[in-house]
Short mmCIF file of N, CA and C in Angstrom, two decimals:
data_model
loop_
_atom_site.label_atom_id
_atom_site.label_comp_id
_atom_site.label_asym_id
_atom_site.label_seq_id
_atom_site.Cartn_x
_atom_site.Cartn_y
_atom_site.Cartn_z
N MET A 27 96.44 169.90 171.12
CA MET A 27 97.47 170.58 170.24
C MET A 27 98.36 169.39 169.81
N THR A 28 98.69 169.14 168.60
CA THR A 28 99.73 168.45 168.16
C THR A 28 101.27 168.78 168.26
N PRO A 29 101.91 167.88 168.77
CA PRO A 29 103.44 168.23 168.62
C PRO A 29 103.96 168.17 167.41
N PRO A 30 104.92 169.16 167.31
CA PRO A 30 105.64 169.62 166.18
C PRO A 30 106.17 168.40 165.70
N ARG A 31 106.35 168.05 164.40
CA ARG A 31 107.32 167.10 163.90
C ARG A 31 108.51 167.20 163.69
N ARG A 32 109.09 166.25 164.42
CA ARG A 32 110.82 166.75 163.91
C ARG A 32 111.13 165.96 162.75
N PRO A 33 112.27 166.46 162.20
CA PRO A 33 112.75 165.86 160.89
C PRO A 33 113.14 164.42 161.41
N GLY A 34 112.95 163.48 160.44
CA GLY A 34 113.68 162.12 160.50
C GLY A 34 112.53 161.72 161.21
N HIS A 35 111.25 161.91 161.76
CA HIS A 35 110.66 161.14 162.56
C HIS A 35 109.36 161.01 162.00
N GLY A 36 108.36 160.07 162.27
CA GLY A 36 106.98 160.07 161.57
C GLY A 36 106.95 159.08 160.35
N SER A 37 106.11 159.58 159.76
CA SER A 37 105.74 158.91 158.58
C SER A 37 106.76 159.34 157.63
N ARG A 38 107.05 158.38 156.81
CA ARG A 38 107.84 158.74 155.76
C ARG A 38 107.41 158.57 154.31
N ARG A 39 107.75 159.30 153.38
CA ARG A 39 106.86 159.03 151.92
C ARG A 39 108.04 158.24 151.43
N VAL A 40 107.86 157.24 150.95
CA VAL A 40 108.92 156.14 150.20
C VAL A 40 108.44 156.15 148.78
N ASN A 41 109.30 156.39 147.96
CA ASN A 41 108.88 156.59 146.59
C ASN A 41 109.01 154.80 145.93
N PRO A 42 108.15 154.37 145.18
CA PRO A 42 107.92 153.03 144.78
C PRO A 42 108.96 152.81 143.83
N ARG A 43 109.46 151.72 143.55
CA ARG A 43 110.56 151.61 142.15
C ARG A 43 109.96 151.44 141.34
N PRO A 44 110.70 152.34 140.22
CA PRO A 44 110.03 152.33 139.15
C PRO A 44 109.97 151.01 138.26
N GLN A 45 108.93 151.08 137.45
CA GLN A 45 108.61 149.87 136.99
C GLN A 45 109.54 149.30 135.80
N HIS A 46 110.35 150.19 135.13
CA HIS A 46 111.55 150.01 134.25
C HIS A 46 112.66 150.77 134.24
N ASP A 47 113.60 150.04 133.93
CA ASP A 47 115.03 150.69 134.14
C ASP A 47 114.74 152.13 133.11
N CYS A 48 115.23 153.24 133.69
CA CYS A 48 115.08 154.62 132.91
C CYS A 48 116.39 154.55 131.85
N ARG A 49 117.56 153.91 132.19
CA ARG A 49 118.39 154.13 131.50
C ARG A 49 118.66 153.18 130.00
N ARG A 50 117.75 152.34 129.87
CA ARG A 50 117.40 151.71 128.82
C ARG A 50 116.20 152.03 128.24
N PRO A 51 115.95 152.17 126.85
CA PRO A 51 114.82 152.56 126.20
C PRO A 51 113.84 151.23 126.20
N ALA A 52 112.54 151.43 126.54
CA ALA A 52 111.54 150.90 126.55
C ALA A 52 111.30 150.02 125.26
N VAL A 53 111.74 148.78 125.14
CA VAL A 53 111.27 148.19 123.94
C VAL A 53 110.58 146.85 124.22
N PRO A 54 109.55 146.44 123.63
CA PRO A 54 108.62 145.43 123.96
C PRO A 54 109.47 144.16 123.57
N SER A 55 109.33 142.90 124.29
CA SER A 55 110.38 141.90 124.51
C SER A 55 110.27 141.27 122.95
N ASN A 56 109.15 141.12 122.30
CA ASN A 56 108.93 140.51 121.15
C ASN A 56 109.72 141.04 120.01
N ASN A 57 110.14 142.55 120.33
CA ASN A 57 110.67 143.52 119.09
C ASN A 57 112.04 144.01 119.62
N LYS A 58 113.01 143.00 119.78
CA LYS A 58 114.19 143.33 120.20
C LYS A 58 115.01 144.56 119.34
N PRO A 59 115.72 145.32 119.53
CA PRO A 59 116.68 146.11 118.85
C PRO A 59 117.47 145.33 118.31
N ASP A 60 117.86 145.77 116.96
CA ASP A 60 119.03 145.28 116.21
C ASP A 60 120.42 146.05 116.79
N PRO A 61 121.20 144.91 117.40
CA PRO A 61 122.57 145.20 117.47
C PRO A 61 123.55 145.57 116.30
N PHE A 62 123.55 145.14 115.31
CA PHE A 62 124.18 145.40 114.11
C PHE A 62 124.47 146.71 113.81
N ASP A 63 125.67 147.22 113.91
CA ASP A 63 126.09 148.48 113.77
C ASP A 63 126.76 148.34 112.24
N PRO A 64 126.12 148.58 111.04
CA PRO A 64 126.94 148.55 109.78
C PRO A 64 128.02 149.66 109.60
N GLU A 65 127.98 150.74 110.48
CA GLU A 65 129.06 151.98 110.29
C GLU A 65 130.10 151.33 111.07
N LEU A 66 130.09 150.75 112.18
CA LEU A 66 131.16 150.11 113.09
C LEU A 66 132.13 149.28 111.93
N VAL A 67 131.21 148.28 111.55
CA VAL A 67 131.77 147.16 110.44
C VAL A 67 132.71 147.86 109.60
N ARG A 68 132.09 149.01 108.85
CA ARG A 68 132.66 149.84 107.86
C ARG A 68 134.10 150.43 108.40
N GLU A 69 134.15 150.83 109.61
CA GLU A 69 135.34 151.54 110.32
C GLU A 69 136.14 150.35 110.58
N LEU A 70 135.79 149.36 111.01
CA LEU A 70 136.46 148.46 111.42
C LEU A 70 137.45 147.93 110.06
N ALA A 71 136.77 147.63 108.97
CA ALA A 71 137.06 147.10 107.95
C ALA A 71 138.23 148.16 107.15
N THR A 72 137.77 149.54 107.27
CA THR A 72 138.88 150.48 106.81
C THR A 72 140.09 150.32 107.44
N LEU A 73 140.14 150.33 108.94
CA LEU A 73 141.11 150.02 109.77
C LEU A 73 142.03 148.76 109.43
N ILE A 74 141.49 147.68 109.05
CA ILE A 74 142.05 146.65 108.68
C ILE A 74 142.97 146.97 107.26
N ALA A 75 142.13 147.54 106.33
CA ALA A 75 142.76 147.95 105.00
C ALA A 75 144.07 148.82 105.16
N GLU A 76 143.79 149.86 106.02
CA GLU A 76 145.06 150.88 106.04
C GLU A 76 146.02 150.48 107.00
N THR A 77 145.96 149.36 107.85
CA THR A 77 147.11 148.75 108.73
C THR A 77 147.50 147.27 108.16
N ASP A 78 148.43 146.73 108.84
CA ASP A 78 148.87 145.57 108.52
C ASP A 78 148.21 144.37 109.36
N LEU A 79 146.97 144.66 110.07
CA LEU A 79 146.20 143.67 110.69
C LEU A 79 145.62 142.79 109.90
N SER A 80 145.45 141.66 110.34
CA SER A 80 144.53 140.57 109.83
C SER A 80 143.52 140.50 110.46
N GLU A 81 143.16 140.79 111.62
CA GLU A 81 141.77 140.82 112.09
C GLU A 81 141.60 141.98 113.27
N ILE A 82 140.43 142.10 113.40
CA ILE A 82 139.89 143.07 114.50
C ILE A 82 138.62 142.35 115.26
N GLU A 83 138.74 142.35 116.46
CA GLU A 83 137.48 141.82 117.32
C GLU A 83 137.11 143.12 118.29
N VAL A 84 135.83 143.23 118.36
CA VAL A 84 135.32 144.51 119.10
C VAL A 84 134.29 143.86 119.92
N GLU A 85 134.22 144.14 121.30
CA GLU A 85 133.20 143.69 122.10
C GLU A 85 132.41 144.88 122.78
N LYS A 86 131.09 144.95 122.66
CA LYS A 86 130.38 146.01 123.61
C LYS A 86 129.02 145.16 124.02
N GLY A 87 129.18 144.87 125.26
CA GLY A 87 128.01 144.37 126.17
C GLY A 87 127.83 143.13 125.47
N ASP A 88 126.71 142.79 124.72
CA ASP A 88 126.09 141.41 124.30
C ASP A 88 126.72 141.49 122.96
N LEU A 89 127.22 142.39 122.19
CA LEU A 89 127.63 142.67 120.77
C LEU A 89 128.93 142.53 120.76
N ARG A 90 129.16 141.45 119.62
CA ARG A 90 130.66 141.32 119.47
C ARG A 90 130.78 141.14 117.96
N ILE A 91 131.94 141.98 117.39
CA ILE A 91 131.94 141.86 116.06
C ILE A 91 133.66 141.60 115.86
N ARG A 92 133.57 140.77 114.80
CA ARG A 92 135.09 140.25 114.46
C ARG A 92 135.15 140.56 112.93
N VAL A 93 136.14 141.22 112.66
CA VAL A 93 136.26 141.69 111.10
C VAL A 93 137.79 141.01 110.93
N ALA A 94 137.82 140.00 109.72
CA ALA A 94 139.28 139.45 109.41
C ALA A 94 139.42 139.16 108.12
N ARG A 95 140.55 139.32 107.88
CA ARG A 95 141.06 139.29 106.05
C ARG A 95 141.68 138.03 105.94
N GLU A 96 141.95 137.51 104.77
CA GLU A 96 142.64 136.24 104.29
C GLU A 96 144.03 136.75 103.77
N ARG A 97 145.01 136.17 104.12
CA ARG A 97 146.41 136.43 103.82
C ARG A 97 146.64 135.87 102.44
N ALA A 98 146.71 136.33 101.31
CA ALA A 98 147.12 135.57 100.05
C ALA A 98 148.47 135.24 100.10
N VAL A 99 148.51 133.92 99.84
CA VAL A 99 149.89 133.10 99.78
C VAL A 99 150.35 133.49 98.31
N GLN A 100 151.53 134.07 98.05
CA GLN A 100 152.13 134.12 96.81
C GLN A 100 153.12 133.01 96.69
N GLN A 101 153.07 132.21 95.47
CA GLN A 101 153.79 131.32 95.39
C GLN A 101 154.81 131.70 94.16
N VAL A 102 156.17 131.54 94.30
CA VAL A 102 156.96 131.97 93.28
C VAL A 102 157.72 130.75 92.96
N GLN A 103 157.98 130.65 91.62
CA GLN A 103 158.57 129.44 91.02
C GLN A 103 160.01 130.12 90.58
N VAL A 104 160.98 129.50 91.35
CA VAL A 104 162.46 129.97 90.62
C VAL A 104 163.15 128.83 89.57
N PRO A 105 163.51 129.50 88.55
CA PRO A 105 164.04 128.62 87.80
C PRO A 105 165.47 127.94 88.33
N VAL A 106 165.61 127.03 88.33
CA VAL A 106 166.92 126.53 88.91
C VAL A 106 167.55 125.68 87.62
N ALA A 107 168.97 126.18 86.97
CA ALA A 107 169.65 125.71 86.26
C ALA A 107 170.33 124.28 86.56
N ALA A 108 170.08 123.19 85.63
CA ALA A 108 170.58 122.00 86.12
C ALA A 108 172.11 122.04 85.96
N ALA A 109 172.65 121.51 86.84
CA ALA A 109 174.27 121.40 86.77
C ALA A 109 174.54 119.97 85.72
N VAL A 110 175.27 120.58 84.86
CA VAL A 110 175.73 119.53 83.83
C VAL A 110 177.15 119.36 84.27
N ALA A 111 177.37 117.75 84.54
CA ALA A 111 178.93 117.52 85.02
C ALA A 111 179.65 116.78 83.79
N PRO A 112 180.75 116.83 83.49
CA PRO A 112 181.37 116.44 82.25
C PRO A 112 181.61 114.93 82.71
N PRO A 113 181.60 114.22 81.40
CA PRO A 113 181.43 112.62 81.60
C PRO A 113 182.76 112.37 82.29
N LEU A 114 182.72 111.33 82.96
CA LEU A 114 183.87 110.42 83.53
C LEU A 114 184.10 109.40 82.92
N PRO A 115 185.43 108.94 82.87
CA PRO A 115 185.96 107.74 82.39
C PRO A 115 185.20 106.50 82.77
N ALA A 116 185.29 105.36 82.27
CA ALA A 116 184.35 104.26 82.63
C ALA A 116 185.09 103.74 84.23
N ALA A 117 186.46 103.88 84.21
CA ALA A 117 187.46 103.33 85.24
C ALA A 117 187.32 104.42 86.43
N ALA A 118 186.96 105.56 86.26
CA ALA A 118 186.96 106.34 87.55
C ALA A 118 185.50 106.37 88.06
N ILE A 119 184.53 105.48 87.78
CA ILE A 119 183.17 105.32 88.26
C ILE A 119 183.40 104.33 89.32
N PRO A 120 183.06 104.25 90.86
CA PRO A 120 183.27 103.53 91.80
C PRO A 120 182.15 102.42 91.19
N ALA A 121 182.15 101.06 91.64
CA ALA A 121 181.25 100.16 91.66
C ALA A 121 180.70 100.03 92.77
N ALA A 122 179.59 100.43 93.21
CA ALA A 122 178.93 100.44 94.41
C ALA A 122 177.54 99.94 94.36
N ALA A 123 177.02 99.24 95.47
CA ALA A 123 175.65 98.72 95.60
C ALA A 123 174.73 99.87 95.32
N PRO A 124 173.62 99.74 94.52
CA PRO A 124 172.60 100.61 94.20
C PRO A 124 172.24 101.51 95.44
N VAL A 125 172.06 102.65 95.68
CA VAL A 125 171.60 103.70 96.57
C VAL A 125 170.27 103.92 96.24
N PRO A 126 168.91 103.77 97.32
CA PRO A 126 167.82 104.33 96.98
C PRO A 126 167.88 105.95 96.55
N ALA A 127 167.19 106.27 95.82
CA ALA A 127 167.13 107.78 95.51
C ALA A 127 166.51 108.64 96.82
N ALA A 128 167.14 109.84 96.74
CA ALA A 128 166.75 110.87 98.15
C ALA A 128 165.19 111.05 97.94
N ASP A 129 164.63 110.81 96.99
CA ASP A 129 163.04 111.21 97.00
C ASP A 129 162.20 109.88 97.25
N ALA A 130 163.07 108.82 97.37
CA ALA A 130 162.38 107.55 97.47
C ALA A 130 161.25 107.53 98.64
N ASP A 131 160.58 106.35 98.64
CA ASP A 131 159.71 106.15 99.87
C ASP A 131 160.37 106.49 101.24
N PRO A 132 160.24 107.22 102.50
CA PRO A 132 161.03 107.38 103.56
C PRO A 132 160.72 105.66 104.22
N LYS A 133 159.78 105.08 103.96
CA LYS A 133 159.66 103.81 104.89
C LYS A 133 160.49 103.01 104.15
N ALA A 134 160.67 102.89 102.79
CA ALA A 134 161.64 101.89 102.21
C ALA A 134 162.97 102.16 102.47
N LEU A 135 163.50 103.44 102.66
CA LEU A 135 164.75 103.72 103.21
C LEU A 135 165.00 103.61 104.59
N ALA A 136 163.84 103.55 105.37
CA ALA A 136 164.11 103.24 106.94
C ALA A 136 164.29 101.72 106.96
N ALA A 137 163.96 101.08 105.92
CA ALA A 137 164.04 99.52 105.93
C ALA A 137 165.41 99.21 105.62
N HIS A 138 165.99 100.01 104.94
CA HIS A 138 167.23 99.68 104.33
C HIS A 138 168.57 99.32 105.67
N PRO A 139 169.02 98.11 105.32
CA PRO A 139 170.03 97.73 106.63
C PRO A 139 171.03 98.85 106.77
N GLY A 140 171.38 99.84 105.96
CA GLY A 140 172.57 100.60 106.14
C GLY A 140 171.97 102.06 106.65
N ALA A 141 170.85 102.47 106.61
CA ALA A 141 169.85 103.59 107.10
C ALA A 141 170.31 103.76 108.46
N VAL A 142 170.77 105.10 108.62
CA VAL A 142 170.79 105.77 110.06
C VAL A 142 169.60 106.62 110.28
N LEU A 143 169.05 106.20 111.25
CA LEU A 143 167.63 106.83 111.45
C LEU A 143 167.64 107.78 112.60
N SER A 144 166.74 108.76 112.40
CA SER A 144 166.84 110.02 113.64
C SER A 144 165.87 109.59 114.94
N PRO A 145 166.80 109.45 116.03
CA PRO A 145 166.04 108.84 116.94
C PRO A 145 165.19 109.38 117.78
N MET A 146 164.99 110.83 117.39
CA MET A 146 164.08 111.94 118.02
C MET A 146 163.57 112.98 117.19
N VAL A 147 162.64 113.65 117.22
CA VAL A 147 162.18 114.61 116.62
C VAL A 147 163.12 115.97 117.20
N GLY A 148 163.72 116.53 116.17
CA GLY A 148 164.63 118.00 116.43
C GLY A 148 165.30 118.35 115.38
N THR A 149 166.49 119.14 115.42
CA THR A 149 167.18 119.73 114.30
C THR A 149 168.42 118.68 114.22
N ALA A 150 168.45 118.46 113.00
CA ALA A 150 169.68 117.62 112.60
C ALA A 150 171.02 118.65 111.92
N TYR A 151 172.21 118.41 112.39
CA TYR A 151 173.36 119.16 112.18
C TYR A 151 174.51 118.37 111.29
N ARG A 152 175.00 118.76 110.36
CA ARG A 152 176.06 117.82 109.92
C ARG A 152 177.34 118.10 110.38
N LYS A 153 177.52 119.13 111.29
CA LYS A 153 178.90 119.80 111.62
C LYS A 153 178.72 120.24 113.11
N PRO A 154 179.80 120.12 113.95
CA PRO A 154 179.84 120.66 115.21
C PRO A 154 179.52 121.94 115.63
N SER A 155 179.81 122.95 114.47
CA SER A 155 179.65 124.32 114.76
C SER A 155 179.60 124.65 113.50
N PRO A 156 179.02 126.06 113.36
CA PRO A 156 178.62 126.77 112.10
C PRO A 156 179.93 126.96 111.34
N ASP A 157 181.37 126.84 112.03
CA ASP A 157 182.49 127.43 110.81
C ASP A 157 183.43 125.98 111.02
N ALA A 158 182.72 124.82 111.24
CA ALA A 158 183.53 123.62 111.47
C ALA A 158 183.12 122.67 110.24
N LYS A 159 184.08 121.82 110.00
CA LYS A 159 184.03 121.00 108.82
C LYS A 159 182.77 119.70 109.27
N THR A 160 182.10 119.39 108.11
CA THR A 160 181.20 118.23 108.13
C THR A 160 181.70 116.94 108.70
N PHE A 161 180.95 116.53 109.94
CA PHE A 161 181.46 115.03 110.00
C PHE A 161 181.70 113.95 109.22
N VAL A 162 180.64 113.92 108.26
CA VAL A 162 181.00 113.06 106.84
C VAL A 162 180.39 113.64 105.90
N GLU A 163 181.01 113.25 104.62
CA GLU A 163 180.27 113.42 103.48
C GLU A 163 180.03 112.03 102.60
N VAL A 164 179.42 112.31 101.48
CA VAL A 164 179.25 110.90 100.59
C VAL A 164 180.59 110.53 100.23
N GLY A 165 180.95 109.10 100.54
CA GLY A 165 182.19 108.76 100.21
C GLY A 165 183.02 108.43 101.41
N SER A 166 182.72 109.01 102.53
CA SER A 166 183.53 108.99 103.87
C SER A 166 183.43 107.65 104.41
N ARG A 167 184.58 107.40 104.75
CA ARG A 167 184.76 105.79 105.20
C ARG A 167 184.65 106.22 106.87
N VAL A 168 183.61 105.42 107.47
CA VAL A 168 183.12 105.17 108.92
C VAL A 168 183.42 104.07 109.64
N GLU A 169 183.95 104.15 110.91
CA GLU A 169 183.91 103.01 111.70
C GLU A 169 182.84 102.81 112.66
N SER A 170 182.32 101.92 113.04
CA SER A 170 181.22 101.43 113.94
C SER A 170 181.51 102.44 115.11
N GLY A 171 180.33 103.30 115.60
CA GLY A 171 180.49 103.93 116.72
C GLY A 171 181.01 105.58 116.70
N ALA A 172 181.59 105.62 115.23
CA ALA A 172 181.80 107.10 114.78
C ALA A 172 180.56 108.11 114.86
N ARG A 173 181.12 109.33 115.22
CA ARG A 173 179.89 110.45 115.10
C ARG A 173 179.93 110.73 113.99
N VAL A 174 178.70 110.65 113.32
CA VAL A 174 178.17 110.96 112.00
C VAL A 174 177.30 112.40 111.80
N LEU A 175 176.57 112.61 112.99
CA LEU A 175 175.62 113.99 112.99
C LEU A 175 175.43 114.15 114.16
N LEU A 176 174.69 115.37 114.52
CA LEU A 176 174.24 115.64 115.85
C LEU A 176 172.80 116.15 115.60
N VAL A 177 171.91 115.55 116.43
CA VAL A 177 170.40 115.94 116.56
C VAL A 177 170.08 116.93 117.84
N GLU A 178 169.80 118.10 117.69
CA GLU A 178 169.49 119.08 118.72
C GLU A 178 167.92 118.80 119.03
N ALA A 179 167.83 118.56 120.25
CA ALA A 179 166.19 118.46 120.84
C ALA A 179 165.95 118.86 122.28
N MET A 180 165.22 120.04 122.26
CA MET A 180 165.29 120.59 123.55
C MET A 180 166.54 121.03 124.26
N LYS A 181 167.46 122.00 123.30
CA LYS A 181 168.41 122.51 123.73
C LYS A 181 169.73 121.55 124.07
N THR A 182 169.52 120.32 123.70
CA THR A 182 170.50 119.40 124.15
C THR A 182 171.08 118.85 122.85
N PHE A 183 172.56 118.76 122.47
CA PHE A 183 172.87 118.02 121.31
C PHE A 183 173.05 116.60 121.80
N ASN A 184 172.66 115.82 120.96
CA ASN A 184 172.58 114.39 120.83
C ASN A 184 173.64 113.87 119.74
N ASP A 185 174.70 113.04 120.17
CA ASP A 185 175.46 112.32 119.10
C ASP A 185 174.83 111.49 118.22
N ILE A 186 174.71 111.37 116.89
CA ILE A 186 174.23 110.24 116.12
C ILE A 186 175.40 109.48 115.47
N VAL A 187 175.50 108.40 115.78
CA VAL A 187 176.87 107.46 115.79
C VAL A 187 176.56 106.51 114.67
N ALA A 188 177.53 105.98 114.02
CA ALA A 188 177.38 105.09 112.85
C ALA A 188 176.99 103.91 113.69
N PRO A 189 176.00 103.00 113.31
CA PRO A 189 176.09 101.75 113.79
C PRO A 189 176.88 100.62 113.43
N ARG A 190 177.51 100.80 112.12
CA ARG A 190 178.27 99.95 111.63
C ARG A 190 179.33 100.57 110.72
N ALA A 191 180.38 99.89 110.31
CA ALA A 191 181.58 100.29 109.71
C ALA A 191 180.98 100.12 108.19
N GLY A 192 181.61 101.27 107.63
CA GLY A 192 181.44 101.25 106.13
C GLY A 192 181.34 102.55 105.35
N THR A 193 180.98 102.97 104.22
CA THR A 193 181.21 104.06 103.56
C THR A 193 179.95 104.71 103.40
N VAL A 194 179.84 106.24 103.78
CA VAL A 194 178.68 106.92 103.74
C VAL A 194 178.16 106.89 102.23
N THR A 195 177.04 106.49 101.49
CA THR A 195 176.57 106.44 100.32
C THR A 195 175.54 107.46 99.71
N ALA A 196 174.82 107.88 100.93
CA ALA A 196 174.05 108.94 100.94
C ALA A 196 173.66 109.85 102.14
N ILE A 197 173.53 111.04 101.87
CA ILE A 197 173.11 111.87 103.14
C ILE A 197 171.82 112.56 102.83
N PHE A 198 170.69 112.10 103.48
CA PHE A 198 169.39 112.98 102.98
C PHE A 198 169.07 114.18 103.68
N ILE A 199 169.85 114.73 104.44
CA ILE A 199 169.44 116.31 105.35
C ILE A 199 170.48 117.02 105.28
N GLU A 200 169.94 118.38 105.18
CA GLU A 200 171.01 119.43 105.05
C GLU A 200 171.06 119.86 106.59
N ASP A 201 172.35 120.67 106.40
CA ASP A 201 172.77 121.27 108.01
C ASP A 201 171.68 122.09 108.62
N GLY A 202 171.21 121.83 109.72
CA GLY A 202 170.19 122.62 110.17
C GLY A 202 168.58 122.07 109.87
N GLN A 203 168.47 121.32 109.47
CA GLN A 203 167.10 120.98 108.75
C GLN A 203 166.23 119.99 109.99
N PRO A 204 164.98 120.32 110.01
CA PRO A 204 164.16 120.01 111.09
C PRO A 204 164.26 118.41 110.80
N VAL A 205 163.92 117.32 111.55
CA VAL A 205 163.71 115.97 111.32
C VAL A 205 162.79 115.57 112.06
N GLU A 206 162.19 114.51 111.76
CA GLU A 206 161.23 113.58 112.64
C GLU A 206 161.87 112.43 113.19
N PHE A 207 161.23 111.76 114.04
CA PHE A 207 161.51 110.58 114.48
C PHE A 207 161.48 109.51 113.49
N GLY A 208 162.39 108.62 113.57
CA GLY A 208 162.63 107.50 112.43
C GLY A 208 162.79 107.94 111.00
N GLU A 209 163.09 109.09 110.79
CA GLU A 209 163.69 109.76 109.61
C GLU A 209 164.77 109.26 109.11
N PRO A 210 165.08 108.60 108.02
CA PRO A 210 166.49 108.45 107.16
C PRO A 210 167.26 109.67 107.30
N LEU A 211 168.34 109.57 107.75
CA LEU A 211 169.25 110.90 107.77
C LEU A 211 170.68 110.38 106.78
N LEU A 212 171.08 109.32 106.72
CA LEU A 212 172.13 109.05 105.85
C LEU A 212 172.22 107.36 105.91
N LEU A 213 172.85 107.00 104.67
CA LEU A 213 172.96 105.47 104.54
C LEU A 213 174.46 105.04 104.51
N ILE A 214 174.98 104.24 105.21
CA ILE A 214 176.21 103.42 105.23
C ILE A 214 176.38 101.94 104.58
N GLU A 215 177.11 101.77 103.62
CA GLU A 215 177.01 100.50 102.73
C GLU A 215 178.36 99.91 103.41
#
């Protein structure tokens, strides 16, 4: 007589591993499914059109779809009325050395002996605070070492001083304007 089998002992029947993953559809390797989903692209395009988004990117497994739109840049020309000044008598016009125009070549301005150049990249200020009076105006007489501007860089305000005594003949920047290293800021004659 054979002894009765106890559960857990003896021979077990082991299921062999399936030859394919049941969770994925069987597709021959030379005929891969097309992951492109035109309906998803349409939905994303509609979402972009209905919102203020400029692009959307969706990633599902190996599939990545990015839908973007270009923003149209609208240029508007604003007419500017030319300021007409009344003619001055010849005696009232000061005789000064010729000053390069503000739209002249920056390299030529930088080479001018009276040019005050920006020593750093930053933001130039013509006055010490928003409510204060400007340091200098065109026609202001300055002494050597006098503060003529400020350049703020990395939250630090740096004094820009007159390298020599003279008269300010041109100012090339506006208050709060970004400036580059070596950019002409003003001229002193």
